Amino acid sequence: MRVAIVGATGAVGHELLKVLESSSLQFDELLLFASPRSAGTQLTFKGQPLTVQVTPEGAIDADVILASAGGSISKALAPRWVEGGAVVIDNSSAFRYDADVPLVVPEVNGDAALGHKGIIANPNCTTAIAVVAVAPIHREYGVKRMIVSTYQATSGAGAKGMEELLEQTRAELNGEQAQASVFAHPIPFNVIPHIDSFQDNGYTKEEMKVAWETRKIIGDDSLKISCTAVRIPTLRTHSEAITLELERPATPGAVRELLAGAAGVEVRDNPEGKLYPMPLTASGKYDVEVGRIRESLVFDGGIDLFVAGDQLLKGAALNAVQIAEYLQQKGALKAKQRA
């Protein structure tokens, strides 16, 4: 069994290596690929050095490919990888909205992965974190409307986003003018209500991704969703304030108990003890933290909650590996015959 990572030297690629080290996925060989400028780089996996190769234009002799090299590369090359016999789990947005490509969060709709035709899409990081918390509530009470405000870390823009936060913060503290490059405005000591491009309806594409993808993963096109996505000056972990209007009334206590037993969720909800989800505590965790669970003052029987999840893990690398694990557990991921 061969596993390949395409985009191995990026922020998500590094996390894929870490997640695979402790994963239940059974495989014999790991291949690493990246752009020509990263070729020859040595990365460590389980104490052994592995050399990064240039991503080929054609097939990759692997059984499963974890792709995190960007939408344009996936769009151009993933079909060739599939033709070569690989299952591609793609972290870009290239295939998320294709009707015949499953968009999967294993805790929510793992069985959808079994119907793949060679490519399985990983959701947008913000969506993945939200649906882990919202899906159990939807199954039990039915969500009619969902209002989301996100607080997204600079690592959502990759390693360059984190570097810009650190460099600009140093500049600001030294009394210098911070110069924006990755983000639309300087990010230190600021929040920017602008992630991705603005659409004709006034929402950004990032905000619409939450709506489009949540409906597809949960399997309910009638769900009404409004999102405001905001970049904040933290390095890691996205947080979200979520308001839910429900078909059937719920109490905070019932929702708290429901989520305490939900896969991929850690309930941190004790305001008196100052216990609630935060990037500081959620970073590096596999589970999504959920707290501030309370009755909505807007929707009768509705619920407000706050979530924090490591977008490099559950929002990207961890979710991709979990999809591969799920396929293998179901007997749907097997090694090719090789000479």
Short mmCIF file of C-alpha atoms in Angstrom, two decimals, residues 150-166 168-169 183 186-192 195 230-240 278-283 306 308-312:
data_model
loop_
_atom_site.label_atom_id
_atom_site.label_comp_id
_atom_site.label_asym_id
_atom_site.label_seq_id
_atom_site.Cartn_x
_atom_site.Cartn_y
_atom_site.Cartn_z
CA THR A 150 -16.14 33.38 11.73
CA TYR A 151 -12.88 34.46 13.35
CA GLN A 152 -10.25 32.96 11.07
CA ALA A 153 -6.54 32.63 11.81
CA THR A 154 -3.84 33.81 9.42
CA SER A 155 -2.75 30.21 8.77
CA GLY A 156 -5.95 29.92 6.74
CA ALA A 157 -3.89 31.75 4.10
CA GLY A 158 -1.02 29.28 4.48
CA ALA A 159 2.50 29.72 5.77
CA LYS A 160 2.79 33.10 4.06
CA GLY A 161 -0.21 34.36 6.02
CA MET A 162 1.39 33.42 9.32
CA GLU A 163 4.69 34.99 8.27
CA GLU A 164 2.93 38.23 7.36
CA LEU A 165 1.28 38.43 10.79
CA LEU A 166 4.61 37.95 12.57
CA GLN A 168 3.89 43.05 10.44
CA THR A 169 3.54 42.73 14.21
CA PHE A 183 -4.07 40.21 3.18
CA PRO A 186 -2.37 45.14 7.68
CA ILE A 187 -3.45 42.34 10.04
CA PRO A 188 -1.75 43.14 13.40
CA PHE A 189 -4.14 44.69 15.96
CA ASN A 190 -6.85 44.57 13.30
CA VAL A 191 -9.71 42.42 12.04
CA ILE A 192 -10.50 42.25 8.33
CA ILE A 195 -11.67 36.60 3.00
CA VAL A 230 -13.43 37.69 9.35
CA ARG A 231 -9.64 37.37 9.41
CA ILE A 232 -8.13 37.97 12.86
CA PRO A 233 -4.50 38.34 14.05
CA THR A 234 -3.97 34.82 15.41
CA LEU A 235 -1.65 32.19 14.00
CA ARG A 236 -3.76 29.07 14.17
CA THR A 237 -7.31 27.75 14.70
CA HIS A 238 -10.57 29.16 13.38
CA SER A 239 -13.41 30.10 15.72
CA GLU A 240 -17.08 30.56 14.85
CA MET A 278 -10.50 29.33 22.31
CA PRO A 279 -7.73 29.10 19.70
CA LEU A 280 -5.25 28.88 22.56
CA THR A 281 -6.73 25.59 23.77
CA ALA A 282 -8.04 24.17 20.48
CA SER A 283 -4.76 24.47 18.53
CA PHE A 306 -19.27 28.96 19.87
CA ALA A 308 -13.01 26.55 17.82
CA GLY A 309 -11.18 24.05 15.64
CA ASP A 310 -7.67 23.68 14.31
CA GLN A 311 -8.16 24.39 10.63
CA LEU A 312 -4.84 22.77 9.69
#
